[in-house]
Tab-separated table of N, CA, C and O in Angstrom:
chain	number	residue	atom	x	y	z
A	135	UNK	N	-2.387	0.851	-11.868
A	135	UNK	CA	-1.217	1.673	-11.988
A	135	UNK	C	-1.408	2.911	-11.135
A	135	UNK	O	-2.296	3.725	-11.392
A	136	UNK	N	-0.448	3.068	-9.971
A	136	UNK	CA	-1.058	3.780	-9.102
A	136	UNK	C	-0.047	4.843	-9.281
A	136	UNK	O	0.859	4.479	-8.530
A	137	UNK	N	0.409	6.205	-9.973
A	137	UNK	CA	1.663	7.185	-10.198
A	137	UNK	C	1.867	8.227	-8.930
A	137	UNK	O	2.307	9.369	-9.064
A	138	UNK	N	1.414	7.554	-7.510
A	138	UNK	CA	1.371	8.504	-6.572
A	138	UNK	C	0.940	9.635	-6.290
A	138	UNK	O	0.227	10.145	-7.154
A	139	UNK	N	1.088	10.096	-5.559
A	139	UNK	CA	0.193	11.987	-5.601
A	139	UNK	C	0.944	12.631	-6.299
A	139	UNK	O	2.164	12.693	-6.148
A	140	UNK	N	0.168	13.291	-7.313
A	140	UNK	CA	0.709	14.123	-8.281
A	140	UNK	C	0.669	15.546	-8.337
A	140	UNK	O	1.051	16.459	-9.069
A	141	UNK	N	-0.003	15.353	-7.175
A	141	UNK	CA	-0.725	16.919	-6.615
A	141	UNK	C	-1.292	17.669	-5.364
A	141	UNK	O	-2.477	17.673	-5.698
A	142	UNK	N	-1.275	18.076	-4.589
A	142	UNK	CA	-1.997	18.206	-3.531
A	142	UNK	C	-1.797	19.872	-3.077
A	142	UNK	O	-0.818	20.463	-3.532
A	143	UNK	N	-2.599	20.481	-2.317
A	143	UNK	CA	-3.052	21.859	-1.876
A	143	UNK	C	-3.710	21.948	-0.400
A	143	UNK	O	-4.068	20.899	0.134
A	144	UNK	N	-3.832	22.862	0.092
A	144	UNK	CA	-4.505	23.063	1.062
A	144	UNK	C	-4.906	24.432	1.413
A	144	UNK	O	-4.243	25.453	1.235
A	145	UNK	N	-6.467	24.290	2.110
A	145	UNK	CA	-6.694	26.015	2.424
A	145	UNK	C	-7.446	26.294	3.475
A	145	UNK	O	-8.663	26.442	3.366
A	146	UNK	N	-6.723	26.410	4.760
A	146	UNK	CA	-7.474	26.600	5.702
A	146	UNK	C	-7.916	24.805	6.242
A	146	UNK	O	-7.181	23.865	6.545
A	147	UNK	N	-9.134	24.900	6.188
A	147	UNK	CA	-9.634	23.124	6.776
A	147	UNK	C	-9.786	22.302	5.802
A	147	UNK	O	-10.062	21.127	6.045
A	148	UNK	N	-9.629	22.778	4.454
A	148	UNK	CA	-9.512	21.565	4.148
A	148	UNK	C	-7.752	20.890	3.124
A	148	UNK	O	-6.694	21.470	2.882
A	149	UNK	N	-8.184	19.661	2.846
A	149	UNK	CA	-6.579	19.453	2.433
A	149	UNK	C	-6.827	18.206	0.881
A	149	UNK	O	-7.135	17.021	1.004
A	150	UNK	N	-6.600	18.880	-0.354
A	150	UNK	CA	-6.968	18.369	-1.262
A	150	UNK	C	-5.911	17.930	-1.989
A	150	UNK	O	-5.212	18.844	-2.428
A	151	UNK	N	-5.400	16.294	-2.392
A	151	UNK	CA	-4.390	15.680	-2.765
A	151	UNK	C	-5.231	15.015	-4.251
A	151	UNK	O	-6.456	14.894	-4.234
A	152	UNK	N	-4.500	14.663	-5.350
A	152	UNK	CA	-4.962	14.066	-6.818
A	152	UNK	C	-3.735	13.317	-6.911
A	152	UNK	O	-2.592	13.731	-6.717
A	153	UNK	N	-4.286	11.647	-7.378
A	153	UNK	CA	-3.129	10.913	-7.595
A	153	UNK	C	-3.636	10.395	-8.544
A	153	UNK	O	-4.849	10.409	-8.330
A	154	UNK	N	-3.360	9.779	-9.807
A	154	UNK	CA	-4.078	8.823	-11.109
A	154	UNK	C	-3.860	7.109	-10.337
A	154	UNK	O	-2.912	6.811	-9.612
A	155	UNK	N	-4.805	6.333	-10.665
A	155	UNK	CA	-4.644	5.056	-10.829
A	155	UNK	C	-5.371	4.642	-12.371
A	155	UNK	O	-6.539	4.892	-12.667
A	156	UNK	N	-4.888	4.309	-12.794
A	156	UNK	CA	-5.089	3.816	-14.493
A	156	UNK	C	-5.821	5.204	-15.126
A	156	UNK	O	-5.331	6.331	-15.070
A	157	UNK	N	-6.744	4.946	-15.565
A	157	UNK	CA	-7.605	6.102	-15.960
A	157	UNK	C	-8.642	6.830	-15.523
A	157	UNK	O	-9.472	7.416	-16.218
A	158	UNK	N	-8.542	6.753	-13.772
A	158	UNK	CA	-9.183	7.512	-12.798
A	158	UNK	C	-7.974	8.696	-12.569
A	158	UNK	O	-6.776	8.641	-12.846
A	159	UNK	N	-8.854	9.894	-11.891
A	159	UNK	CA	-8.453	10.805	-10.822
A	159	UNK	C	-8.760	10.376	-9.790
A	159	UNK	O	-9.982	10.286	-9.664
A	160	UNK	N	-7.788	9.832	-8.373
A	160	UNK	CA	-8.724	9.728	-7.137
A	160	UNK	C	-8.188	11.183	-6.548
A	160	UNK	O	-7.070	11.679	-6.413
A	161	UNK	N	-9.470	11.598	-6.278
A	161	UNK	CA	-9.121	12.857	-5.570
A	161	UNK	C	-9.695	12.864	-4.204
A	161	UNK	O	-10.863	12.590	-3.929
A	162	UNK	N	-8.637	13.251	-3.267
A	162	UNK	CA	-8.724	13.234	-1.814
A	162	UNK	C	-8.978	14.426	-1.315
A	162	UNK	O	-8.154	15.327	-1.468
A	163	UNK	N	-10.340	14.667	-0.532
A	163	UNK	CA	-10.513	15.458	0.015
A	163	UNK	C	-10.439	15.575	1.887
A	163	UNK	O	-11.451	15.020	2.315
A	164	UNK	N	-9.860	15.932	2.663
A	164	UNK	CA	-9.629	15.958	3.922
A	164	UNK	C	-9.751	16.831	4.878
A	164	UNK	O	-8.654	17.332	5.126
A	165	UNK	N	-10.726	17.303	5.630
A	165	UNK	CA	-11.429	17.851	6.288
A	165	UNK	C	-13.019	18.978	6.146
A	165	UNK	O	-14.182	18.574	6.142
A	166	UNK	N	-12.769	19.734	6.091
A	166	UNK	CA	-14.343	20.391	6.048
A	166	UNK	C	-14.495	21.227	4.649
A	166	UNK	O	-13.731	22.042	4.133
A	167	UNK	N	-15.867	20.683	4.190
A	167	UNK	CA	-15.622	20.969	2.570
A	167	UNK	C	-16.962	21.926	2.993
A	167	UNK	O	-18.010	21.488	3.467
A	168	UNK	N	-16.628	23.463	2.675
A	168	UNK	CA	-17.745	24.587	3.109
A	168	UNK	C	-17.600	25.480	1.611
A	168	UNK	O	-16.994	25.322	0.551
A	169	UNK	N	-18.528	26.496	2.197
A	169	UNK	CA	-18.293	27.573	0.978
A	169	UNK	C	-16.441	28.124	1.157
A	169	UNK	O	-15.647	28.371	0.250
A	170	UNK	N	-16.195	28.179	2.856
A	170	UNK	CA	-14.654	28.645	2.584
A	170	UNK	C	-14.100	27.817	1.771
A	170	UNK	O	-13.445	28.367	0.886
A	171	UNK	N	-14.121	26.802	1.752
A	171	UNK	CA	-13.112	25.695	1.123
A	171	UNK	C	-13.543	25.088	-0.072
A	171	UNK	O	-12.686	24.480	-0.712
A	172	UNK	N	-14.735	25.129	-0.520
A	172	UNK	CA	-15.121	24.525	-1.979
A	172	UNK	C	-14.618	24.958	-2.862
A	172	UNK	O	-14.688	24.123	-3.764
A	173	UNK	N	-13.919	26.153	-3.305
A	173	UNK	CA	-13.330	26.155	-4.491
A	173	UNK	C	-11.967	25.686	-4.470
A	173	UNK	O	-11.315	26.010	-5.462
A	174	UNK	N	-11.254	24.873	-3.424
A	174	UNK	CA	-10.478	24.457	-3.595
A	174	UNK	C	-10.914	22.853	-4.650
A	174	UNK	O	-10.577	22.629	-5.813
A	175	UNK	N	-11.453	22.280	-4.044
A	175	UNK	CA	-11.678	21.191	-4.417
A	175	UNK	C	-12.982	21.187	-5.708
A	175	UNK	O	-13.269	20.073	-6.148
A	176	UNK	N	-13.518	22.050	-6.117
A	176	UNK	CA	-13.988	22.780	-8.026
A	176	UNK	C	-12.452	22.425	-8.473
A	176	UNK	O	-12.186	21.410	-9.118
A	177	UNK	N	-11.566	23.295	-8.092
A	177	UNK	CA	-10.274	23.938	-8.894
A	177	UNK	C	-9.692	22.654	-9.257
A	177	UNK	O	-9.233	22.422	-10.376
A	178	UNK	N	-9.720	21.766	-8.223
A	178	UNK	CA	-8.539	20.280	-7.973
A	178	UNK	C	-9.712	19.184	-9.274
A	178	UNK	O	-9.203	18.487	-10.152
A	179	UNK	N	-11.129	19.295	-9.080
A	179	UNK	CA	-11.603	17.913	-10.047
A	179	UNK	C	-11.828	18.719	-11.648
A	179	UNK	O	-11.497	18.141	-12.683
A	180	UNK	N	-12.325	19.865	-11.647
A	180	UNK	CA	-11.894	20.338	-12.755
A	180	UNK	C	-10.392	20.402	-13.741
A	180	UNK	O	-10.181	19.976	-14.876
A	181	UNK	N	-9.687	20.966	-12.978
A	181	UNK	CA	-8.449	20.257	-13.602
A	181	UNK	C	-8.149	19.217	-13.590
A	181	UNK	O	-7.159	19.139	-14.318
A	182	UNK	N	-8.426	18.125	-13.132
A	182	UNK	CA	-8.498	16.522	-13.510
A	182	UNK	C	-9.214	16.418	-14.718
A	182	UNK	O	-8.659	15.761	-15.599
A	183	UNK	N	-10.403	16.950	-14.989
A	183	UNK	CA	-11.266	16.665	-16.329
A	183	UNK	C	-10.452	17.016	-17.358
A	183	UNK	O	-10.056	16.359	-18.321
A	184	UNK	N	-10.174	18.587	-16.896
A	184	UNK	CA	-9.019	18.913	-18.149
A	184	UNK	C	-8.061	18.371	-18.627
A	184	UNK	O	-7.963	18.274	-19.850
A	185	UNK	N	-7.196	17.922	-17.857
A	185	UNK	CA	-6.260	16.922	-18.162
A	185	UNK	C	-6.649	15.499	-18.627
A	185	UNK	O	-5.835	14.578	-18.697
A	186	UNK	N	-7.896	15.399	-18.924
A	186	UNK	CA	-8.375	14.675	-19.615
A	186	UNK	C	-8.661	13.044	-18.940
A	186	UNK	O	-8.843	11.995	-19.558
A	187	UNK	N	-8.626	13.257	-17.633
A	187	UNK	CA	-9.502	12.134	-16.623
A	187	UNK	C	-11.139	12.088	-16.472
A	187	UNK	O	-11.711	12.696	-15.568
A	188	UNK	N	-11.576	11.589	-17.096
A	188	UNK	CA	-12.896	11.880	-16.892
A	188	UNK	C	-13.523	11.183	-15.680
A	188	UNK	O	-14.462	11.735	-15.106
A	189	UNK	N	-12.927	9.672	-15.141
A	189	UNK	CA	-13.345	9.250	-14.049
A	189	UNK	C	-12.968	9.720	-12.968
A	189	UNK	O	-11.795	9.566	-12.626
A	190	UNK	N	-13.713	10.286	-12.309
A	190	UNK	CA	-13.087	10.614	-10.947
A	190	UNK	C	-13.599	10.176	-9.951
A	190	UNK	O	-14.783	9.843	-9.898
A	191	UNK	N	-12.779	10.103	-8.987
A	191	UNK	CA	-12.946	8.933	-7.627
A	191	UNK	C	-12.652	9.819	-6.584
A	191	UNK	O	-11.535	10.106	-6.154
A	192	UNK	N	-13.942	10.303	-6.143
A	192	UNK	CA	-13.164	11.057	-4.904
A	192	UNK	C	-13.564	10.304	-3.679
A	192	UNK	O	-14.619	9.832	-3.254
A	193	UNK	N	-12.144	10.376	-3.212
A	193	UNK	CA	-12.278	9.843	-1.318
A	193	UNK	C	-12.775	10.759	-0.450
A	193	UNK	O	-12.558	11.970	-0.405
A	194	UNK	N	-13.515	10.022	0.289
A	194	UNK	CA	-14.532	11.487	0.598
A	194	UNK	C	-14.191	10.710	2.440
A	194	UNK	O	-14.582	11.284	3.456
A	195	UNK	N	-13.442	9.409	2.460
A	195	UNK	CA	-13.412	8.944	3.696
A	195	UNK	C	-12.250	10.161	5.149
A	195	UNK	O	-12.119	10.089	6.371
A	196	UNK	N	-11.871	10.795	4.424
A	196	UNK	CA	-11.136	12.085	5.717
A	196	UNK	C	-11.970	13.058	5.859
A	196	UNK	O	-12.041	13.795	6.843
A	197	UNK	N	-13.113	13.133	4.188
A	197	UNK	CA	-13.729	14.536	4.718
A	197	UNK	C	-14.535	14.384	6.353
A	197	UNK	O	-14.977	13.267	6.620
A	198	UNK	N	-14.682	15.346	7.250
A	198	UNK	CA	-14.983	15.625	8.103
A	198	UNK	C	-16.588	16.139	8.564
A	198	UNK	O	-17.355	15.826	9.474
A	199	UNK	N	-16.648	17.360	7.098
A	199	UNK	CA	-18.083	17.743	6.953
A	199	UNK	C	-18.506	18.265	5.667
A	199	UNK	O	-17.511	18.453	4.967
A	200	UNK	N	-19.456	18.538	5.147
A	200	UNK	CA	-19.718	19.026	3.740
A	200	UNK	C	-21.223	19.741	3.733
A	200	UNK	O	-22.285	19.201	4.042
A	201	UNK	N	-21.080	20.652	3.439
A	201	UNK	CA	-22.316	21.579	3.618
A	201	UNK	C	-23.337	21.231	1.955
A	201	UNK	O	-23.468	20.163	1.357
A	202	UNK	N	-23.707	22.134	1.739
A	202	UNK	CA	-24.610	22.224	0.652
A	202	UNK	C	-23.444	22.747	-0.603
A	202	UNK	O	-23.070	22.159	-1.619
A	203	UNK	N	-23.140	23.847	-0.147
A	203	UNK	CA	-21.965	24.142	-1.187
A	203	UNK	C	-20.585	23.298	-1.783
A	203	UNK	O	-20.059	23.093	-2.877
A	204	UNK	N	-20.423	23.055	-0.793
A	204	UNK	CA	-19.349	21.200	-1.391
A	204	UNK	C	-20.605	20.342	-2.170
A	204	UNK	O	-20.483	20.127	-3.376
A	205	UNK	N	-21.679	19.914	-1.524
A	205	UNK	CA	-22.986	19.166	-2.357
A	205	UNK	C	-22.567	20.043	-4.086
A	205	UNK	O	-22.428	19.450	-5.156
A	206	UNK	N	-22.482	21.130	-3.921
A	206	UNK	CA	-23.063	21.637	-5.689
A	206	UNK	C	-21.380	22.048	-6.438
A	206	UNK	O	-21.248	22.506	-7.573
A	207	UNK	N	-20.438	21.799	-5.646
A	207	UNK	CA	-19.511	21.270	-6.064
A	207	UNK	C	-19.315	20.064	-7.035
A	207	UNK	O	-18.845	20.235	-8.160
A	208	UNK	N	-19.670	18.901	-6.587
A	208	UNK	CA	-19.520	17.650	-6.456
A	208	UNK	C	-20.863	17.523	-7.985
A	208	UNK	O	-20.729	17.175	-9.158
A	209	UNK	N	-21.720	17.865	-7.405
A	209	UNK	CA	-22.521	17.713	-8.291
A	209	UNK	C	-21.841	18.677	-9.816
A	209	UNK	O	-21.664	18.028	-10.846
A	210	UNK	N	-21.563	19.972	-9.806
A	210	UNK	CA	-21.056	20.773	-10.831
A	210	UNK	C	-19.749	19.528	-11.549
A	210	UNK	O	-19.725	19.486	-12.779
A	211	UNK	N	-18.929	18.765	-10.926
A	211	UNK	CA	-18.142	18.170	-11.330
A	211	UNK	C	-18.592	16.621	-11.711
A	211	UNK	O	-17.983	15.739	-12.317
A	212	UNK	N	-19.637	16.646	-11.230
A	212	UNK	CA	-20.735	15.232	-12.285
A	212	UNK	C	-20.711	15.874	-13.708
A	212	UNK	O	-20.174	15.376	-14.698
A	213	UNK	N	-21.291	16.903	-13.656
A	213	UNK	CA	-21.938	17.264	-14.853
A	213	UNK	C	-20.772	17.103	-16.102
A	213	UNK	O	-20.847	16.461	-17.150
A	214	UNK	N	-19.648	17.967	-15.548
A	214	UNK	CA	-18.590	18.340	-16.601
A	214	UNK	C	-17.685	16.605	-16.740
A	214	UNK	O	-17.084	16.356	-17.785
A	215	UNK	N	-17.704	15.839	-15.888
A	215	UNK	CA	-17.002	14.300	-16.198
A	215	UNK	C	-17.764	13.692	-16.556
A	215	UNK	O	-17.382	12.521	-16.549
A	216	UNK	N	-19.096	13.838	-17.040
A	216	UNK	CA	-20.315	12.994	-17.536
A	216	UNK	C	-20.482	13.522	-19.134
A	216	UNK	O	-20.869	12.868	-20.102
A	217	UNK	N	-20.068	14.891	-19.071
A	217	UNK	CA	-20.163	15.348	-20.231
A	217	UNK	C	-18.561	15.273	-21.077
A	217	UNK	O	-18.354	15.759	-22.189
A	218	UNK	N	-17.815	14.736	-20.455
A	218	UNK	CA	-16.483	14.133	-21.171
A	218	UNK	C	-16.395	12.482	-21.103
A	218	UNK	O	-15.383	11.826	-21.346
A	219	UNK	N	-17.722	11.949	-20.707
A	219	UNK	CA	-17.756	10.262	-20.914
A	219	UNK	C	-16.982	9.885	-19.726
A	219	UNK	O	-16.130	8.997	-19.735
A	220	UNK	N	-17.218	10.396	-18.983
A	220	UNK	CA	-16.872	10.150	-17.500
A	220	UNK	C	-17.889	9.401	-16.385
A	220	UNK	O	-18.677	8.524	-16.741
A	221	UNK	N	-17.754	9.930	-14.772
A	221	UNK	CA	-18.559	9.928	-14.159
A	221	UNK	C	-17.693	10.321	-12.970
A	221	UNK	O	-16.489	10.534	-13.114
A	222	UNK	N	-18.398	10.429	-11.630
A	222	UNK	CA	-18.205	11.192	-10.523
A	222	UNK	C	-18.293	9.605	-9.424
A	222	UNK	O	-19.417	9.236	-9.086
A	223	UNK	N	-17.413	9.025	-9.090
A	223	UNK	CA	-17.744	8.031	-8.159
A	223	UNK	C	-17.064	8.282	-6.615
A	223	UNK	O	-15.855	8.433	-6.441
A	224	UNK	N	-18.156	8.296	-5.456
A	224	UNK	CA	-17.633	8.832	-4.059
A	224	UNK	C	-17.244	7.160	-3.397
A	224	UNK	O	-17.732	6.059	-3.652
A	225	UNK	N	-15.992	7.657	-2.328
A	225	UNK	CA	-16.278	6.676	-1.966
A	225	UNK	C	-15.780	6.652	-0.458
A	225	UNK	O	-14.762	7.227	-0.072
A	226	UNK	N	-16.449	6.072	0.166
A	226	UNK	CA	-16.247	5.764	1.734
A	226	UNK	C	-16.881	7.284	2.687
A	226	UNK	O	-16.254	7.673	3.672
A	227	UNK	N	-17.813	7.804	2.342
A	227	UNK	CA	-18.309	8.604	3.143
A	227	UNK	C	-18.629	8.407	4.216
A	227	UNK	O	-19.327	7.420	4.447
A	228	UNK	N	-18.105	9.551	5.588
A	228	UNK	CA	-18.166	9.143	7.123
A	228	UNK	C	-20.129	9.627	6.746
A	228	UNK	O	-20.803	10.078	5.820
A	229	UNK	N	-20.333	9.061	8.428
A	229	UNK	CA	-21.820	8.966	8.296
A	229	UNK	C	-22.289	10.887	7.923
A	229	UNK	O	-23.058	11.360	7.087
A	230	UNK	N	-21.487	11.494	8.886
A	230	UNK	CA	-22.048	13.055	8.741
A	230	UNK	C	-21.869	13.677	7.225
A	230	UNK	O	-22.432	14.737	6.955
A	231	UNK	N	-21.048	12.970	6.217
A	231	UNK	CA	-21.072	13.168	4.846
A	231	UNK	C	-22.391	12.600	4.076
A	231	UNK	O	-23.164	13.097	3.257
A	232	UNK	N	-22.292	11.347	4.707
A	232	UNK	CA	-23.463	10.955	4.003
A	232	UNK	C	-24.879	11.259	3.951
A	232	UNK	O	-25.625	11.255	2.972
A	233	UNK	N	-25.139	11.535	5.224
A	233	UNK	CA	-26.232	12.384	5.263
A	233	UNK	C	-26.599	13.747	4.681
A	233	UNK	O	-27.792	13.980	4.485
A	234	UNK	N	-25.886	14.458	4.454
A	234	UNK	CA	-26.253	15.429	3.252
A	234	UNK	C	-26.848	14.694	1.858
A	234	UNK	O	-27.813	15.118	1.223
A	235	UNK	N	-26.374	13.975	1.658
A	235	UNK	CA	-26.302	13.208	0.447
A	235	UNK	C	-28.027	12.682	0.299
A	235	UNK	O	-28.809	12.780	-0.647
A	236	UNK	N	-28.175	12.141	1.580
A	236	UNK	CA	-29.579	10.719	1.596
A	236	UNK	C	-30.778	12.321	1.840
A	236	UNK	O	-31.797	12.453	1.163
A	237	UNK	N	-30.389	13.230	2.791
A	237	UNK	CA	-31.150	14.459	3.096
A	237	UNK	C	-31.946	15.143	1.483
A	237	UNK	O	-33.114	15.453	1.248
A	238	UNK	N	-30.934	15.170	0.779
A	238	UNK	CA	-30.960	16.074	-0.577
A	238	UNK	C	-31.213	15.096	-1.880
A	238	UNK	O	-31.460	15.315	-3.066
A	239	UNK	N	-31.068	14.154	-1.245
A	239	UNK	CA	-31.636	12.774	-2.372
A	239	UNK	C	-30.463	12.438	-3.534
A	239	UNK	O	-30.490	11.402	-4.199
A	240	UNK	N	-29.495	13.409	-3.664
A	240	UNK	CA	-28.032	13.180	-4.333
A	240	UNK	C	-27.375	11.570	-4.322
A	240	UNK	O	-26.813	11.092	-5.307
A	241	UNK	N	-27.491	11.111	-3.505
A	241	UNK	CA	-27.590	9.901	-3.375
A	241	UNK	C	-27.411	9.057	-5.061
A	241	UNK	O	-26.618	8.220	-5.493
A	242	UNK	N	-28.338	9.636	-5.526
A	242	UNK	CA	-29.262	8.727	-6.488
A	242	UNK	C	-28.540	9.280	-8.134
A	242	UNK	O	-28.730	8.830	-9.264
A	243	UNK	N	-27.818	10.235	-7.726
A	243	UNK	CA	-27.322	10.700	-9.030
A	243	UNK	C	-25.446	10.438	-8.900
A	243	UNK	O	-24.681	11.249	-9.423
A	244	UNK	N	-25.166	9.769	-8.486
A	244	UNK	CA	-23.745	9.188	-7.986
A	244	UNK	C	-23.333	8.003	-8.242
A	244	UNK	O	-24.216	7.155	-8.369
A	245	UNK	N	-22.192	7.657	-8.365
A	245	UNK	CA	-22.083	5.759	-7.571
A	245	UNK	C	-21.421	6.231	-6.470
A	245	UNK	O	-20.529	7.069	-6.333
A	246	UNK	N	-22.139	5.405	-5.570
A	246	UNK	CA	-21.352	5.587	-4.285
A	246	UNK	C	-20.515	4.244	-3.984
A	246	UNK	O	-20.814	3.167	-4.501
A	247	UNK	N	-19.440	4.413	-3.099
A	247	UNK	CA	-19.150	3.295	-2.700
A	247	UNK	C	-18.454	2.875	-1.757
A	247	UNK	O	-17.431	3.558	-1.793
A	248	UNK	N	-18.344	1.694	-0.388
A	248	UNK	CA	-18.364	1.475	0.561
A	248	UNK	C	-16.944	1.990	0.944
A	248	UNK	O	-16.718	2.382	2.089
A	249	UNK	N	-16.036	1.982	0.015
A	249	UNK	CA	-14.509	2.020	0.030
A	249	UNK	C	-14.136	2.544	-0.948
A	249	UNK	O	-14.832	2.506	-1.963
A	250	UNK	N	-12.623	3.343	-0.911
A	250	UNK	CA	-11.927	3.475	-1.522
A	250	UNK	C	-11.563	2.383	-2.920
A	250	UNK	O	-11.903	2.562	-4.090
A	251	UNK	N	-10.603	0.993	-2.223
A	251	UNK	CA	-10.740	-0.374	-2.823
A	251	UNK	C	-11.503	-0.614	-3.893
A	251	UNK	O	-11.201	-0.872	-5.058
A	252	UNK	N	-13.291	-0.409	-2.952
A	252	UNK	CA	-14.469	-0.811	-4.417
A	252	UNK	C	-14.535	-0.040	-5.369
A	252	UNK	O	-14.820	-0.501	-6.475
A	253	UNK	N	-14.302	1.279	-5.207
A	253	UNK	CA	-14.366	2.714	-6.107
A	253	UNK	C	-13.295	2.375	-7.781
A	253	UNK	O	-13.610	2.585	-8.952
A	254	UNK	N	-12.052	1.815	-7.205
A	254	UNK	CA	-11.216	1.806	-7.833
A	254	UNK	C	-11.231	0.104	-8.898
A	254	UNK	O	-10.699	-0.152	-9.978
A	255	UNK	N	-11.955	-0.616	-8.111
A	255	UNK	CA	-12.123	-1.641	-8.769
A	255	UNK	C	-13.433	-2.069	-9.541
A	255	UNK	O	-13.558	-3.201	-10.007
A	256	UNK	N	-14.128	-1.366	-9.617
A	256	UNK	CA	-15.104	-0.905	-10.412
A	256	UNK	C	-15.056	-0.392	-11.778
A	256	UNK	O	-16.088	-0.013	-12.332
């Protein structure tokens, strides 16, 4: 059940859209996720938890780049959808995303996944 984008923002480089499919948040993040731009996308998966999505699916396939501070983003929003019986699932990271990830060993505290598609059918 896919209810379209229900939401979306932007600030500067990056461009953050939330649409539900069943009882996920997929949240789209699209271009450079830095300290300028990370609290956009805190603000966007936190209020998904609140509203009481605990799975969240973020498409991480437009982001562009992601520093350390998007990293403790992402991770801060594990914690709080894990602690509502959730979880944090990425999916389709370009290679320069992913490498933060395999660098910092984050990797291992995620599901990752090849696609969008698998994220959601999971």
């Amino acid at each position: 059940m896919d209810r379209g984008t229900v939401g979306s923002a932007s600030r500067g480089r990056l461009h953050v859209a939330i649409r539900h499919h069943g009882a996920s948040a997929v949240v789209t993040a699209a271009g450079e996720l830095d300290h300028h731009t990370a609290d956009l996308l805190r603000e966007s998966l936190e209020g998904c938890v609140a509203d009481g999505y605990a799975r969240l699916v973020v498409d991480c396939s437009p982001l562009e780049f992601m520093d350390s501070t998007g990293l403790n983003v992402l991770l801060g929003a594990r914690l709080k959808a894990e602690a509502a019986g959730g979880g944090v699932h990425l999916a389709g990271m370009q290679p320069v995303v992913a490498r933060v990830f395999e660098i910092t060993g984050a990797e291992a505290v995620f599901t990752v996944h090849d696609s969008l598609d698998e994220a959601l059918a999971d």
